[in-house]
Coordinates of C-alpha atoms in Angstrom, one line a residue:
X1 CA 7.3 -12.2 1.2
X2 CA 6.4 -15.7 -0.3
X3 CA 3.1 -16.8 -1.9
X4 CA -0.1 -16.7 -0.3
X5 CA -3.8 -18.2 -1.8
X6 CA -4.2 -19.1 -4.9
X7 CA -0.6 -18.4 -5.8
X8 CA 0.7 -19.3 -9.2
X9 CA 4.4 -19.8 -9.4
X10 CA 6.2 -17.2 -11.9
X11 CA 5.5 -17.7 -15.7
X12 CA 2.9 -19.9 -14.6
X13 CA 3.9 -22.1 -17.8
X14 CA 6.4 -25.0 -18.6
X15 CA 6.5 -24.7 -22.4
X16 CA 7.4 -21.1 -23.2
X17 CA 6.9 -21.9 -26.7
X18 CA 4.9 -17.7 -27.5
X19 CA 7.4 -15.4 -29.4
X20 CA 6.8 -12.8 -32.0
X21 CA 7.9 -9.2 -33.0
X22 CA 7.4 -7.5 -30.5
X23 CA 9.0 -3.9 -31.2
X24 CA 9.5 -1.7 -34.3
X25 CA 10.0 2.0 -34.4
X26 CA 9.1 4.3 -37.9
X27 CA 12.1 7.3 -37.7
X28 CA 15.1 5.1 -35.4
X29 CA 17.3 4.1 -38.2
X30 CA 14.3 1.8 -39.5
X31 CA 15.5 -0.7 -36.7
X32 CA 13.1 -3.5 -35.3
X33 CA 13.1 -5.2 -32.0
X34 CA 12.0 -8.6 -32.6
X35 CA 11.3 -10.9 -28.7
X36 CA 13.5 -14.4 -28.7
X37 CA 11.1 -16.7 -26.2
X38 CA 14.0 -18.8 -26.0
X39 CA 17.0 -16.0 -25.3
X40 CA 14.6 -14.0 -23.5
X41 CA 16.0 -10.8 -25.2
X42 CA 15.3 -8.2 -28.0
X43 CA 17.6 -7.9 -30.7
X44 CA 18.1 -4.3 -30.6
X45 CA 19.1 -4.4 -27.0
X46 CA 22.7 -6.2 -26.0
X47 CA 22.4 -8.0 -22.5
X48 CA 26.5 -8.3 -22.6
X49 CA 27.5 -5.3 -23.7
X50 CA 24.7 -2.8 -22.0
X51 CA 24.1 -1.4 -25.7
X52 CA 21.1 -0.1 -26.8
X53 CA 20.8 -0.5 -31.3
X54 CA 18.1 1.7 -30.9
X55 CA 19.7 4.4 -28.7
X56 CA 23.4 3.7 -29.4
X57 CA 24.2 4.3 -25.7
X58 CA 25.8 2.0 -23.0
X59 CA 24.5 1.9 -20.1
X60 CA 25.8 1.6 -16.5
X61 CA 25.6 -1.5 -13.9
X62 CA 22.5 0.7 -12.1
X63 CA 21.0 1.7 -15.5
X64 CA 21.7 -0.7 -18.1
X65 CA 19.9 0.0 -21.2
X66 CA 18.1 3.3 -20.0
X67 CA 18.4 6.9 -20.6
X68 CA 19.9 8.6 -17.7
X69 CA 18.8 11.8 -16.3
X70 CA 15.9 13.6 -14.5
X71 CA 13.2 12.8 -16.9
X72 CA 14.5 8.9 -16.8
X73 CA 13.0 6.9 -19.6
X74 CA 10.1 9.1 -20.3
X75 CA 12.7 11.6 -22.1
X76 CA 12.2 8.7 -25.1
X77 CA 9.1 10.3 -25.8
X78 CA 11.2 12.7 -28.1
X79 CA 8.9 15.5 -30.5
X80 CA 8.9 12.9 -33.4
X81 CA 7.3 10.1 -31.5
X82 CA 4.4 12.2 -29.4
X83 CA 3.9 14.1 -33.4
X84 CA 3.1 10.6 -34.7
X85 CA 1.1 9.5 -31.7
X86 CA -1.3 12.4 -31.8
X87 CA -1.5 11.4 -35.5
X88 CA -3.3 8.3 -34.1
X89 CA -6.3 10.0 -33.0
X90 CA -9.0 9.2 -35.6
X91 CA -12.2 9.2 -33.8
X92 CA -12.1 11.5 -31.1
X93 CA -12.7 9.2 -28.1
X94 CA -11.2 10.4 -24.9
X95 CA -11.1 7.8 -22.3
X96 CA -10.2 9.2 -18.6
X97 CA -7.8 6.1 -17.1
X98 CA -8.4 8.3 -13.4
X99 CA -10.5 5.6 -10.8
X100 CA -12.2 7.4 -8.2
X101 CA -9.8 8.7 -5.4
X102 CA -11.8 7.0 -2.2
X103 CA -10.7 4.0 -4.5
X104 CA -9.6 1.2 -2.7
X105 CA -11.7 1.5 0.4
X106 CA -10.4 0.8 2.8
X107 CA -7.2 2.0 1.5
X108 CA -4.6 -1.2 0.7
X109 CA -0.6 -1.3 1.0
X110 CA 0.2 1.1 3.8
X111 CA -1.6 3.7 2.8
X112 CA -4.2 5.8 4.2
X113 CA -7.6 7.6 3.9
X114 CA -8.2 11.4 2.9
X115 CA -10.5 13.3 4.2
X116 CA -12.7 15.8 1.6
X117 CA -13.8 19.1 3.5
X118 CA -16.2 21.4 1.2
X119 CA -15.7 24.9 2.2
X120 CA -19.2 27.2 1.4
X121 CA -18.0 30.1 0.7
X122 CA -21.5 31.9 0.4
X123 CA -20.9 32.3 -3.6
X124 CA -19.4 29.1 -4.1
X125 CA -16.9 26.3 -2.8
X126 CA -13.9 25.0 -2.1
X127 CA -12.6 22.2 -1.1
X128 CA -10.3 20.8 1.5
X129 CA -7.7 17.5 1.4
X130 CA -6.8 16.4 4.7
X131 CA -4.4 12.8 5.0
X132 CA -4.0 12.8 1.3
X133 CA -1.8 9.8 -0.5
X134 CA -1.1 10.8 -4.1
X135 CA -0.5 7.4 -4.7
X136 CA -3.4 5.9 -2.7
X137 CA -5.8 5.4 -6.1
X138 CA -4.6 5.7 -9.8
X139 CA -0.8 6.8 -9.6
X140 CA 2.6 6.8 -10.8
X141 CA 5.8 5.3 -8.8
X142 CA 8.2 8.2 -9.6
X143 CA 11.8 7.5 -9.8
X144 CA 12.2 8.5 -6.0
X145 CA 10.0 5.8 -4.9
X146 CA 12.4 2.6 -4.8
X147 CA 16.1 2.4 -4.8
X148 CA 17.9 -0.2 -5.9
X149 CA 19.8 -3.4 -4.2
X150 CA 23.1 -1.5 -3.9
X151 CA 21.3 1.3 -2.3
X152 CA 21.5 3.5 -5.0
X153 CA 18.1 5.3 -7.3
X154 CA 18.3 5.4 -10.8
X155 CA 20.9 7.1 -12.3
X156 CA 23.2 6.2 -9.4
X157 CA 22.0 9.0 -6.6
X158 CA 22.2 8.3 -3.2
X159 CA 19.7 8.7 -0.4
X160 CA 21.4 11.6 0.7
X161 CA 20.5 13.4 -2.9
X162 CA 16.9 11.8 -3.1
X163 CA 16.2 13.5 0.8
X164 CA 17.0 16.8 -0.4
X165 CA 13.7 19.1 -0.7
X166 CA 14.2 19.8 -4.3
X167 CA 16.0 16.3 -5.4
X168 CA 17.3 14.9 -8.7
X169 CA 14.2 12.6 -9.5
X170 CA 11.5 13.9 -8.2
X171 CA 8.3 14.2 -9.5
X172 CA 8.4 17.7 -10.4
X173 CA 10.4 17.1 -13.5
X174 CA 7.6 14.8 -15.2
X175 CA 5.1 17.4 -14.0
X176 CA 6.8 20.2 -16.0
X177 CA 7.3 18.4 -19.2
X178 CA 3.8 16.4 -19.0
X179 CA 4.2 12.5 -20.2
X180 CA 2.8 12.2 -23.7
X181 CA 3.4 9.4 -26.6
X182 CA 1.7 6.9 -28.1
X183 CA 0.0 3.9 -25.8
X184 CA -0.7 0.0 -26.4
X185 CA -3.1 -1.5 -24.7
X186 CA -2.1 -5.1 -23.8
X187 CA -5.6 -7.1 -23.1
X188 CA -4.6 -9.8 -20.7
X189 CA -8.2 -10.3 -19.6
X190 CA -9.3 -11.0 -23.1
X191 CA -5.9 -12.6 -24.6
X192 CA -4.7 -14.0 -20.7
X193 CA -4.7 -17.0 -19.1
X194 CA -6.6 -15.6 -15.6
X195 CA -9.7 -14.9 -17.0
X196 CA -11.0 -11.4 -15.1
X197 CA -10.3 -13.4 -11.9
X198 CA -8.2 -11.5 -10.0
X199 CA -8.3 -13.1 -6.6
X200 CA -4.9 -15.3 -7.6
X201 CA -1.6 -14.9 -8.4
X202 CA -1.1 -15.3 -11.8
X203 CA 2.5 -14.1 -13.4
X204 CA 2.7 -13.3 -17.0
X205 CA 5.9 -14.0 -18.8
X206 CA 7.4 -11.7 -21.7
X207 CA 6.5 -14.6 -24.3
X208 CA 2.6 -14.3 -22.4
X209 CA 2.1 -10.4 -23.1
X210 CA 4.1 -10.7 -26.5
X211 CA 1.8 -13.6 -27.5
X212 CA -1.2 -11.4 -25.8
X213 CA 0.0 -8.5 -28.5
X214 CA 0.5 -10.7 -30.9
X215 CA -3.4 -12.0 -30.7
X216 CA -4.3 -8.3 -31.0
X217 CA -1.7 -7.9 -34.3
X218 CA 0.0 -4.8 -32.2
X219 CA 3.5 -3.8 -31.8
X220 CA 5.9 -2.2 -29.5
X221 CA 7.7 0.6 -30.2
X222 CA 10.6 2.5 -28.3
X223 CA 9.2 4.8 -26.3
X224 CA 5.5 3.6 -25.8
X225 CA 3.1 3.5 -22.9
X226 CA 2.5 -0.5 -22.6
X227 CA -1.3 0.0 -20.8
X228 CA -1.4 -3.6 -18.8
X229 CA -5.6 -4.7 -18.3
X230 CA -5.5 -7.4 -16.0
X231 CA -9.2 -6.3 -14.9
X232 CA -8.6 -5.6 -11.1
X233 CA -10.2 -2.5 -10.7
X234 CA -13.7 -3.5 -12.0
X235 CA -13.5 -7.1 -10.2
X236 CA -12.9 -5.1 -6.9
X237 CA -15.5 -3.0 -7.6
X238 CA -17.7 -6.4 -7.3
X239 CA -16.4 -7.2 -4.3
X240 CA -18.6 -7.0 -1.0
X241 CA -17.3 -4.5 1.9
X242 CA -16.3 -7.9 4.1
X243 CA -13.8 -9.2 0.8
X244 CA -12.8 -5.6 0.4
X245 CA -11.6 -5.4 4.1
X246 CA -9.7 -8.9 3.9
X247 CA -7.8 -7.6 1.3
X248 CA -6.8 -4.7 2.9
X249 CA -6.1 -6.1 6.7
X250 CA -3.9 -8.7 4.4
X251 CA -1.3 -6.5 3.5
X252 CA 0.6 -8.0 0.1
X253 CA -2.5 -10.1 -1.3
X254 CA -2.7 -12.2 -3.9
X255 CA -3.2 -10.1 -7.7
X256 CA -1.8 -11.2 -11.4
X257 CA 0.9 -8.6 -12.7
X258 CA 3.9 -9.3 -14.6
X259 CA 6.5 -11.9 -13.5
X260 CA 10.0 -11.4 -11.6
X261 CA 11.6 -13.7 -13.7
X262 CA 15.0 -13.1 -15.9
X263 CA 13.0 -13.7 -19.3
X264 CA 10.9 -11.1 -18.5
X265 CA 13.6 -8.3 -17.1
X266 CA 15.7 -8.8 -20.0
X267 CA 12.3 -8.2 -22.4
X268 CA 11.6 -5.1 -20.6
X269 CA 15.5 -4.0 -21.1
X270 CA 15.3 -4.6 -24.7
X271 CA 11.8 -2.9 -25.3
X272 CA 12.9 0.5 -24.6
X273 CA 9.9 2.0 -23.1
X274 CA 8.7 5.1 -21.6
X275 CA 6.0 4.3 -19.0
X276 CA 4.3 0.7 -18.4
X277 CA 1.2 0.9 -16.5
X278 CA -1.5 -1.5 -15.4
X279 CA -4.4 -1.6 -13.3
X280 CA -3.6 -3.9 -11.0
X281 CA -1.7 -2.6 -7.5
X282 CA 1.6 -3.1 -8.3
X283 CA 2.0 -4.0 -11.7
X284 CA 4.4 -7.1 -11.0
X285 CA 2.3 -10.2 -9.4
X286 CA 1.6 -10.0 -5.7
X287 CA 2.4 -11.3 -3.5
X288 CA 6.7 -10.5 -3.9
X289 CA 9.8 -10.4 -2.1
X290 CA 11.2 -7.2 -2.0
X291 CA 15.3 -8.2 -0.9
X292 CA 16.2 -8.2 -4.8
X293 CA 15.6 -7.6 -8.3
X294 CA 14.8 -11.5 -9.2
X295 CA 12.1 -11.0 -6.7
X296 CA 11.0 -7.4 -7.0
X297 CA 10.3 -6.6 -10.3
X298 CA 10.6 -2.4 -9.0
X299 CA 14.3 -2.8 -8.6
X300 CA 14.2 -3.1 -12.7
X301 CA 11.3 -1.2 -13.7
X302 CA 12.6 2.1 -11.6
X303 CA 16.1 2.0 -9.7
X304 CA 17.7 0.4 -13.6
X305 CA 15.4 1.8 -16.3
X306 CA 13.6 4.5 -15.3
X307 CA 10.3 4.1 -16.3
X308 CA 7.4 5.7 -15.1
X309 CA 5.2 3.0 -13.3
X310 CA 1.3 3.9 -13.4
X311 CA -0.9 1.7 -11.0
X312 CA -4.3 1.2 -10.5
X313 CA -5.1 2.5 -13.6
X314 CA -9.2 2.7 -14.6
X315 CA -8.4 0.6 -18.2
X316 CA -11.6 -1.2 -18.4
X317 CA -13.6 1.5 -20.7
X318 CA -10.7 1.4 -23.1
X319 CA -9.8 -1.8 -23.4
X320 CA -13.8 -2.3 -24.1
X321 CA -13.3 -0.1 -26.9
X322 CA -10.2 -1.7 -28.3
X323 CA -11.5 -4.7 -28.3
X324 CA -14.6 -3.7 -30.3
X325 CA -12.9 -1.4 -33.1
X326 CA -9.9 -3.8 -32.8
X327 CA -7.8 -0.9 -32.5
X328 CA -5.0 -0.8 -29.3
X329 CA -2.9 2.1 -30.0
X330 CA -3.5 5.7 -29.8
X331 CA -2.4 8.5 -27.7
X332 CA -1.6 8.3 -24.2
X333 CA -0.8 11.8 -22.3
X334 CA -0.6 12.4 -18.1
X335 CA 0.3 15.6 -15.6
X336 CA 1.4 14.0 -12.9
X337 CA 1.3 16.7 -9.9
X338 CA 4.1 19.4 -9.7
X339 CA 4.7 18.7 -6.3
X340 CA 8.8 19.3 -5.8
X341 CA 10.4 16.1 -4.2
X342 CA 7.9 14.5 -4.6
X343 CA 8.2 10.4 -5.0
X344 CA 4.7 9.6 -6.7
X345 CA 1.5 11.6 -7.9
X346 CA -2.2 10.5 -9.3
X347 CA -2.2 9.4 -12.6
X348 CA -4.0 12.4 -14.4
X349 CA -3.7 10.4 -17.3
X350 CA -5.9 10.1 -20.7
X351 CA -5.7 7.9 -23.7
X352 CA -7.1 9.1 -26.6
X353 CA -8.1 7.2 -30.2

């Protein structure tokens, strides 16, 4: 699809002067990924070649740069790195990153309503799901929700594989190792250029969300959560029922996210990360074109690296925190459901500090 209200053309920004170390890892051969704004890449990550520094691997045309294999890039978050994320917890805060389940209402991108039935059962109750979308409120895209231009999923599998009741990426093999490692909040509402206004299109750049870290004096490391807060969730929670329903009969809407552009892909190549989440709807700008990956940021985020993609995340309580202690790191752990086959789940997810 092509740009609707308020659109914002990718980047957003003719300069692209932002640039700063972006990645360093305690424990990897003491090797730092620093972000070029004007290459566009990381140093520890080798566009030509497909070579990771930091992993010593080389990767294939579907999975450049990844870690191949059921768990996808969350198998970076190795015993070492979750050890010295839990050694980040300090004060004890637990912050649920779960919005409410009837959240958005009416439901947006496809997706449908469920229907809660309490059961009395004269000492009690249970409950009852009916027309449930795991990944109608907080969720994950697991690595069987997009395939890739050549018609291929991450790792290479074919549809014919990803069909199969108990298939190669579903999300039954998060669920049974749980996702844990350390998380960085990126504050694009406090360090961004839309200002909480989420009603436009507004694409941030690698050099924007390095330069948004760099405000904060935080760092990437390999393996890391990158937590995006654009603000979307508490400025539709402000929105009256008529706006709500606009949104919803529009189908791809207008929403900031990350950009689609080649600076931006390469970045996320060279970052090596384990899960990027934000809570926005999609977590690339809306509205996109879906045909390719320099349109649909998906194609790189899943089909080539293998991350696990959280939407809709509830980040507004932390990122109030972290932006009074000054503090956005800490540790980030989520259960998706064990559902075999499975191509999504709710987020389950906590951060903790």
């Amino acid at each position: 699809m092509t740009g609707t209200r308020g659109e914002e053309p990718d980047g957003g920004r003719e300069d692209g002067t932002y640039g700063a170390a972006s990645s360093s890892t305690a424990g990897v051969s003491g090797t730092s990924a620093a972000y070029d704004s004007a290459s566009g890449t990381s140093a520890a990550y080798d566009p030509v070649s497909g070579t990771s520094a930091l992993t010593g691997t080389a990767g294939t045309t579907a999975t450049t740069g990844a870690v191949v294999g059921e768990l996808g890039a969350v198998a970076r978050q190795t015993p070492e790195r979750v050890r010295d994320a839990a050694a980040l917890v300090t004060r004890g805060r637990v912050f649920s990153l779960n919005w409410d389940l009837a959240l958005p209402d009416p439901p947006i991108l496809g997706r449908g309503s469920h229907t809660h039935t309490r059961i009395d059962l004269g000492n009690g109750f249970d409950d009852r799901l009916d027309s449930f979308y795991p990944q109608g409120s907080s969720q994950w895209d697991g690595l069987a929700h997009v395939r890739g231009p050549d018609d291929t999923y991450y790792g290479g599998h074919r549809t014919a594989a990803i069909a199969a009741a108990a298939g190669p990426l579903g999300i039954e093999h998060w669920a049974r190792r749980g996702i844990a490692g350390r998380f960085v909040l990126a504050d694009l509402v406090g360090h961004g250029r839309h200002g909480g206004d989420c009603s436009r299109r507004v694409a941030y750049t690698a050099a924007d969300v390095t330069a948004a870290l760099t405000a904060q004096g935080t760092q990437l490391r390999p393996g890391d959560v990158l937590l995006l807060h654009f603000g979307w969730t508490r400025w539709y929670e402000g929105l009256d029922r008529a706006a709500r329903e606009a949104l919803a009969a529009e189908g791809f809407f207008a929403s900031p996210g990350l950009a689609v552009d080649q600076e931006t892909r390469r970045w996320l190549r060279g970052l090596e990360l384990s899960a990027v989440a934000a809570d926005c709807p999609a977590v690339e700008a809306m509205p996109f074109d879906m045909s390719g990956p320099e349109t649909f940021l998906h194609h790189t985020l899943i089909a080539e690296l293998g991350l696990a993609v959280g939407e809709l995340f509830d980040l507004a309580a932390l990122a109030e925190d972290c932006a009074q202690d000054g503090v956005h790191e800490g540790l980030f752990t989520a259960a998706p459901l064990h559902l075999t086959g499975a191509a999504g789940s709710t987020a389950n997810a906590l951060a903790l500090k």
